[in-house]
Amino acid sequence: MNRRDFLKSCAAAAKGFALSNCAVAAAGCISSGSSAQGRIAQKRPNIIFIYIDDMGWRDVGFMGSQYYETPNIDRLAGQGMVFTNAYANAPNCAPSRACLLSGQYGPRHGVYTVNTSSRGPSKLRKLIPIANTTVLDSNIITIAEAIKPAGYVSASIGKWHLGNDPQFGPIGQGFDVNIGGYSAGHPVKGYFVPYNNPELPDGPPGEYLTDRLTDEALKFIQTNKDNPFFLYLPHYAVHTPLHAKQELINKYKKKAGSNGQNNPKYAAMIESTDQGVGRIMEKLDELGLTDNTIVFFFSDNGGVKGITSNQPLRGGKGMLYEGGIREPMFVRWPGRTAPGSTCDAPVIGIDFYPTILEIAGVKKPKGHILDGQSIVALLNKGNSKFDIQYSKFKKRTIFWHFPAYLQGKAEGARDPHFRTRPGAAVRLGHFKLIEYFEDGALELYNLKNDISEQNNLAETIPEKTAELHNLMIAWRKKVNAPVPTKLNLDYNP
Ligand SMILES: [Ca+2]
């Protein structure tokens, strides 16, 4: 079923006809036209997905930062379950978002990187990389479209980075509200008014973008307090440019750095983001929505080397090493996630789509491929399904496919010219294999005792290397993942 047919069948369901394709689990699936319907619909939990841009694994207090101050985020994390092995689907922005919103691995939609896949000096690129797609195909049924038949009103407030409305922006992709989302991957004029954002009218002089997005989120929650809502809140923060409020910058200038984290402007941006999270939680409390609202917290790729430190992880944004893809992540679901609980099972961006479907009580849209798995059964350790699911997640393979060049010199990278050359990665259990397409080189790491990926075991444990490489090759076949093989005639290192 394509997207148009899916939406048509949902419209039919809304009128009370064939419900099967939309899988409405209970009555009251369409948002409240009356207070009685509203009460029924409110049984479905609200979903808030806080998605920080470029935030590294250790950039929050609950993950051990001693420099950045995130008391609100930490409190929220402490009321939920923290996932210590959570991954972005890619080491940079657009592909991670495309995977999250579609529930599909990169080769299904072709969004592999940001802008062109041919970044960096041509003479240093041995291969012609796979062409990149910069918009998410509008025929793909996004999370917002999938849960709409259950009565969810959805908003995307913040960065989109996958094309423009009316077709490829949030509205084109099924959100009811779009505030600030278009093709840009960062605030083009900066974080203070004027924003020059076609989807965000400027506020008063001095207004700060992170605060404004929080204000908009509060308004959306207030407006939709009586019906189930899905608030996708992809903050522009903490992506560059590093613009922050002066009083916060001054505060961090006086504070000693720790563990390689010492940038006052970046710290100030993180604190403004944290204040926004605090205000959203206050709003939920004020409206009595806390118990019926599930909050996700996640980032789209690793912290940027030179701005923050991802220690003890190797590398940062743009790399397939852990520093580029491992993210701070938690879920708070009152009554479900035990306060202070943690989970070390690897989870990845494509898992959120099926997770949100399960929360919303909606079946997978017919014909839509989902590459991830719902993490709902992992959220409650007392759940009878927990042990089975936990063991499944610990044993499953997850993949990254990055057939593109990302320029830039950065500590932790494999070579001095590129953060990443075309390559791929797979994780199974504690082992992770990285393959480089230019020369076929393989790196195998045991993350259990080498989280910093310093000890390449590819030749020490050839049978494990072969096992993971074969899994990667089989997966590429399954998802039609293109591998660059054409030589670049300009290559002259
Ligand atoms: Ca990013």
Tab-separated table of N, CA, C and O in Angstrom, residues 15 27 54 117 131 133 185 240 256 272 281 299 320 322 331 360 382 447 475:
chain	number	residue	atom	x	y	z
A	15	LYS	N	-14.343	7.611	9.127
A	15	LYS	CA	-15.783	7.703	8.922
A	15	LYS	C	-16.504	6.475	9.463
A	15	LYS	O	-17.723	6.355	9.360
A	27	ALA	N	-12.152	2.102	20.383
A	27	ALA	CA	-13.031	3.166	19.919
A	27	ALA	C	-12.415	4.521	20.235
A	27	ALA	O	-11.475	4.636	21.006
A	54	ASP	N	23.258	17.019	17.432
A	54	ASP	CA	24.715	16.953	17.661
A	54	ASP	C	25.113	16.799	19.134
A	54	ASP	O	26.258	17.090	19.494
A	117	SER	N	27.426	13.594	-1.325
A	117	SER	CA	28.259	12.522	-0.754
A	117	SER	C	29.724	12.691	-1.172
A	117	SER	O	30.590	11.958	-0.722
A	131	ALA	N	25.412	8.422	-4.891
A	131	ALA	CA	24.716	9.713	-4.864
A	131	ALA	C	23.769	9.757	-3.665
A	131	ALA	O	23.153	8.746	-3.317
A	133	THR	N	20.438	11.295	-1.505
A	133	THR	CA	19.110	11.882	-1.630
A	133	THR	C	18.943	12.845	-0.463
A	133	THR	O	19.253	12.484	0.675
A	185	GLY	N	19.821	22.672	7.838
A	185	GLY	CA	20.311	21.790	8.894
A	185	GLY	C	20.825	22.532	10.118
A	185	GLY	O	21.303	21.914	11.066
A	240	THR	N	26.081	23.888	15.662
A	240	THR	CA	26.663	25.206	15.371
A	240	THR	C	25.667	26.035	14.567
A	240	THR	O	24.798	25.449	13.921
A	256	ALA	N	35.576	25.513	35.832
A	256	ALA	CA	36.672	24.714	35.280
A	256	ALA	C	36.118	23.600	34.400
A	256	ALA	O	35.088	22.997	34.717
A	272	SER	N	20.443	26.154	28.148
A	272	SER	CA	19.181	26.710	27.641
A	272	SER	C	18.246	25.583	27.188
A	272	SER	O	17.032	25.646	27.402
A	281	MET	N	8.194	19.999	31.255
A	281	MET	CA	7.753	19.099	32.325
A	281	MET	C	6.811	19.825	33.294
A	281	MET	O	5.831	19.261	33.771
A	299	SER	N	19.542	11.967	20.692
A	299	SER	CA	20.300	12.893	19.847
A	299	SER	C	20.530	12.246	18.489
A	299	SER	O	20.419	11.027	18.353
A	320	LEU	N	32.126	6.610	12.099
A	320	LEU	CA	31.403	5.395	12.497
A	320	LEU	C	31.943	4.804	13.797
A	320	LEU	O	31.461	3.784	14.271
A	322	GLU	N	32.351	4.915	17.910
A	322	GLU	CA	31.276	5.133	18.889
A	322	GLU	C	30.995	6.613	19.159
A	322	GLU	O	29.845	7.000	19.377
A	331	VAL	N	13.900	6.968	28.252
A	331	VAL	CA	12.448	7.029	28.107
A	331	VAL	C	11.865	7.179	29.508
A	331	VAL	O	12.244	6.443	30.418
A	360	ALA	N	1.008	3.783	20.708
A	360	ALA	CA	-0.232	4.392	20.196
A	360	ALA	C	-1.320	3.352	19.958
A	360	ALA	O	-2.466	3.704	19.695
A	382	GLY	N	9.999	-5.587	35.147
A	382	GLY	CA	9.089	-6.531	35.789
A	382	GLY	C	8.157	-7.209	34.800
A	382	GLY	O	7.448	-8.154	35.146
A	447	LEU	N	33.669	-4.088	22.263
A	447	LEU	CA	33.268	-2.898	23.025
A	447	LEU	C	33.161	-3.164	24.520
A	447	LEU	O	33.137	-2.232	25.323
A	475	TRP	N	23.156	-8.613	4.810
A	475	TRP	CA	22.226	-7.488	5.062
A	475	TRP	C	22.194	-6.540	3.867
A	475	TRP	O	21.134	-6.075	3.462
